[in-house]
């Protein structure tokens, strides 16, 4: 969702901000006062999160930021990198779709929406499809790197778009989970699903490769554990990921359930304290050890996967199985098994570096080394090892799911 602003000479006007910056606080409400929430969703099909580019841009406008006034071009982070490599100021569709101001039907900027919000539209670059050959490296880049004769291809520039491209799936009735700082859970569709039910579910219709749509939910993922680990290290207790997972496994079943998407878990800070405070506020046992706290987070994540998958299946009318888990989080065997247990679906974990692999697949499609996405996924199946997890009985699943639903 982050971006850089260029002046008329193509120079960066200032350092980009991180999407967790507090400048977007209150910006969703400011947007809804100008354009109703329902109309923003109808125009874009994108999940409402205050970190979206739409609210970052509105924050600049509300503060009359001189950088926005001076800007000639807005480039999202991967587009900015491609610009520095090739000199071409373009926006690739999958990353453009995450802004919450792209029309998902036409694949073009929703300029009418931006105009109603009082936001500039002249700074938006032309949009290209994933797999577009942008051209050769600029001469000075080629000279500095020694990479002569290298073509630059715009892959699925959104990392999840590339990760989903590399899901080693067969057929269409599967679900994917790109597991990392965020947990992005969804299915692949051929058209956006934009209606009252998808608005109520607050799902997102992001661009996928090869003309697909990624109907998914952005779930706060292993960010909570990452911040806990950072806090524990700062307190003099450095722990490896394996140590945290082992402690969590020994402490299961978890004593409480949290809503991982609650607002208090979004920003950096004392995450262990926030988890304990959430449990206390909701009348649940407060975890008092590393293992007990990590168990609460991991099981709550798996429960969120269950509830989210059920909502997405309700929107599409089809059962999604198996669940493919890709990305760095697919190395967490405990969470993979919990995902299988709570969703009741077989889980196939891997490959770990799905984003890089999907990027390579799109380069191969662009240059003719692959004929189709299906052929690329077949190549992934033959090239990388995966691990299967079968669901185990969880008699407490429905009771714990009910506790989660009561919190959201």
PDB file of N, CA and C in Angstrom, residues 8 25-26 37 71 75 107 126 128 180 182 195 221 285 338 347 395:
ATOM      1  N   UNK A   8       8.121  16.752 -11.132  1.00  0.00           N
ATOM      2  CA  UNK A   8       8.056  16.806 -12.590  1.00  0.00           C
ATOM      3  C   UNK A   8       9.320  16.339 -13.282  1.00  0.00           C
ATOM      4  N   UNK A  25      -4.733   7.455  11.157  1.00  0.00           N
ATOM      5  CA  UNK A  25      -5.747   7.388  12.213  1.00  0.00           C
ATOM      6  C   UNK A  25      -6.890   8.349  11.886  1.00  0.00           C
ATOM      7  N   UNK A  26      -8.105   7.849  11.894  1.00  0.00           N
ATOM      8  CA  UNK A  26      -9.273   8.685  11.645  1.00  0.00           C
ATOM      9  C   UNK A  26      -9.590   8.947  10.190  1.00  0.00           C
ATOM     10  N   UNK A  37     -19.466   4.378   2.813  1.00  0.00           N
ATOM     11  CA  UNK A  37     -18.680   3.145   2.813  1.00  0.00           C
ATOM     12  C   UNK A  37     -19.145   2.194   1.714  1.00  0.00           C
ATOM     13  N   UNK A  71       3.589  16.991  -6.345  1.00  0.00           N
ATOM     14  CA  UNK A  71       3.767  15.696  -7.002  1.00  0.00           C
ATOM     15  C   UNK A  71       3.241  15.698  -8.433  1.00  0.00           C
ATOM     16  N   UNK A  75       3.888   6.543  -7.436  1.00  0.00           N
ATOM     17  CA  UNK A  75       4.287   5.170  -7.777  1.00  0.00           C
ATOM     18  C   UNK A  75       4.307   4.330  -6.508  1.00  0.00           C
ATOM     19  N   UNK A 107     -10.207  -2.502 -14.616  1.00  0.00           N
ATOM     20  CA  UNK A 107      -8.764  -2.530 -14.424  1.00  0.00           C
ATOM     21  C   UNK A 107      -8.121  -1.170 -14.591  1.00  0.00           C
ATOM     22  N   UNK A 126      -0.183   5.176 -15.954  1.00  0.00           N
ATOM     23  CA  UNK A 126      -0.879   4.124 -16.707  1.00  0.00           C
ATOM     24  C   UNK A 126      -0.700   2.763 -16.031  1.00  0.00           C
ATOM     25  N   UNK A 128      -0.475  -1.441 -16.253  1.00  0.00           N
ATOM     26  CA  UNK A 128      -0.105  -2.556 -17.128  1.00  0.00           C
ATOM     27  C   UNK A 128      -0.441  -3.867 -16.430  1.00  0.00           C
ATOM     28  N   UNK A 180       2.518 -15.279   6.758  1.00  0.00           N
ATOM     29  CA  UNK A 180       3.696 -14.522   7.162  1.00  0.00           C
ATOM     30  C   UNK A 180       3.266 -13.482   8.180  1.00  0.00           C
ATOM     31  N   UNK A 182       1.350 -11.103   7.641  1.00  0.00           N
ATOM     32  CA  UNK A 182      -0.082 -11.162   7.394  1.00  0.00           C
ATOM     33  C   UNK A 182      -0.455 -12.581   7.005  1.00  0.00           C
ATOM     34  N   UNK A 195     -20.921  -7.431  -3.539  1.00  0.00           N
ATOM     35  CA  UNK A 195     -22.335  -7.357  -3.206  1.00  0.00           C
ATOM     36  C   UNK A 195     -22.473  -7.064  -1.716  1.00  0.00           C
ATOM     37  N   UNK A 221      -1.546 -11.767  10.896  1.00  0.00           N
ATOM     38  CA  UNK A 221      -0.938 -13.086  10.979  1.00  0.00           C
ATOM     39  C   UNK A 221       0.105 -13.193  12.070  1.00  0.00           C
ATOM     40  N   UNK A 285      -9.110 -16.383  31.130  1.00  0.00           N
ATOM     41  CA  UNK A 285      -7.851 -16.572  31.847  1.00  0.00           C
ATOM     42  C   UNK A 285      -6.709 -15.824  31.157  1.00  0.00           C
ATOM     43  N   UNK A 338      -2.718 -26.992  13.284  1.00  0.00           N
ATOM     44  CA  UNK A 338      -3.894 -26.326  13.858  1.00  0.00           C
ATOM     45  C   UNK A 338      -4.837 -25.853  12.755  1.00  0.00           C
ATOM     46  N   UNK A 347      -4.319 -29.857   4.717  1.00  0.00           N
ATOM     47  CA  UNK A 347      -3.414 -28.734   4.476  1.00  0.00           C
ATOM     48  C   UNK A 347      -2.192 -29.231   3.730  1.00  0.00           C
ATOM     49  N   UNK A 395     -12.925 -31.800  19.422  1.00  0.00           N
ATOM     50  CA  UNK A 395     -14.281 -31.724  19.965  1.00  0.00           C
ATOM     51  C   UNK A 395     -14.660 -30.333  20.462  1.00  0.00           C
TER      52      UNK A 395
END
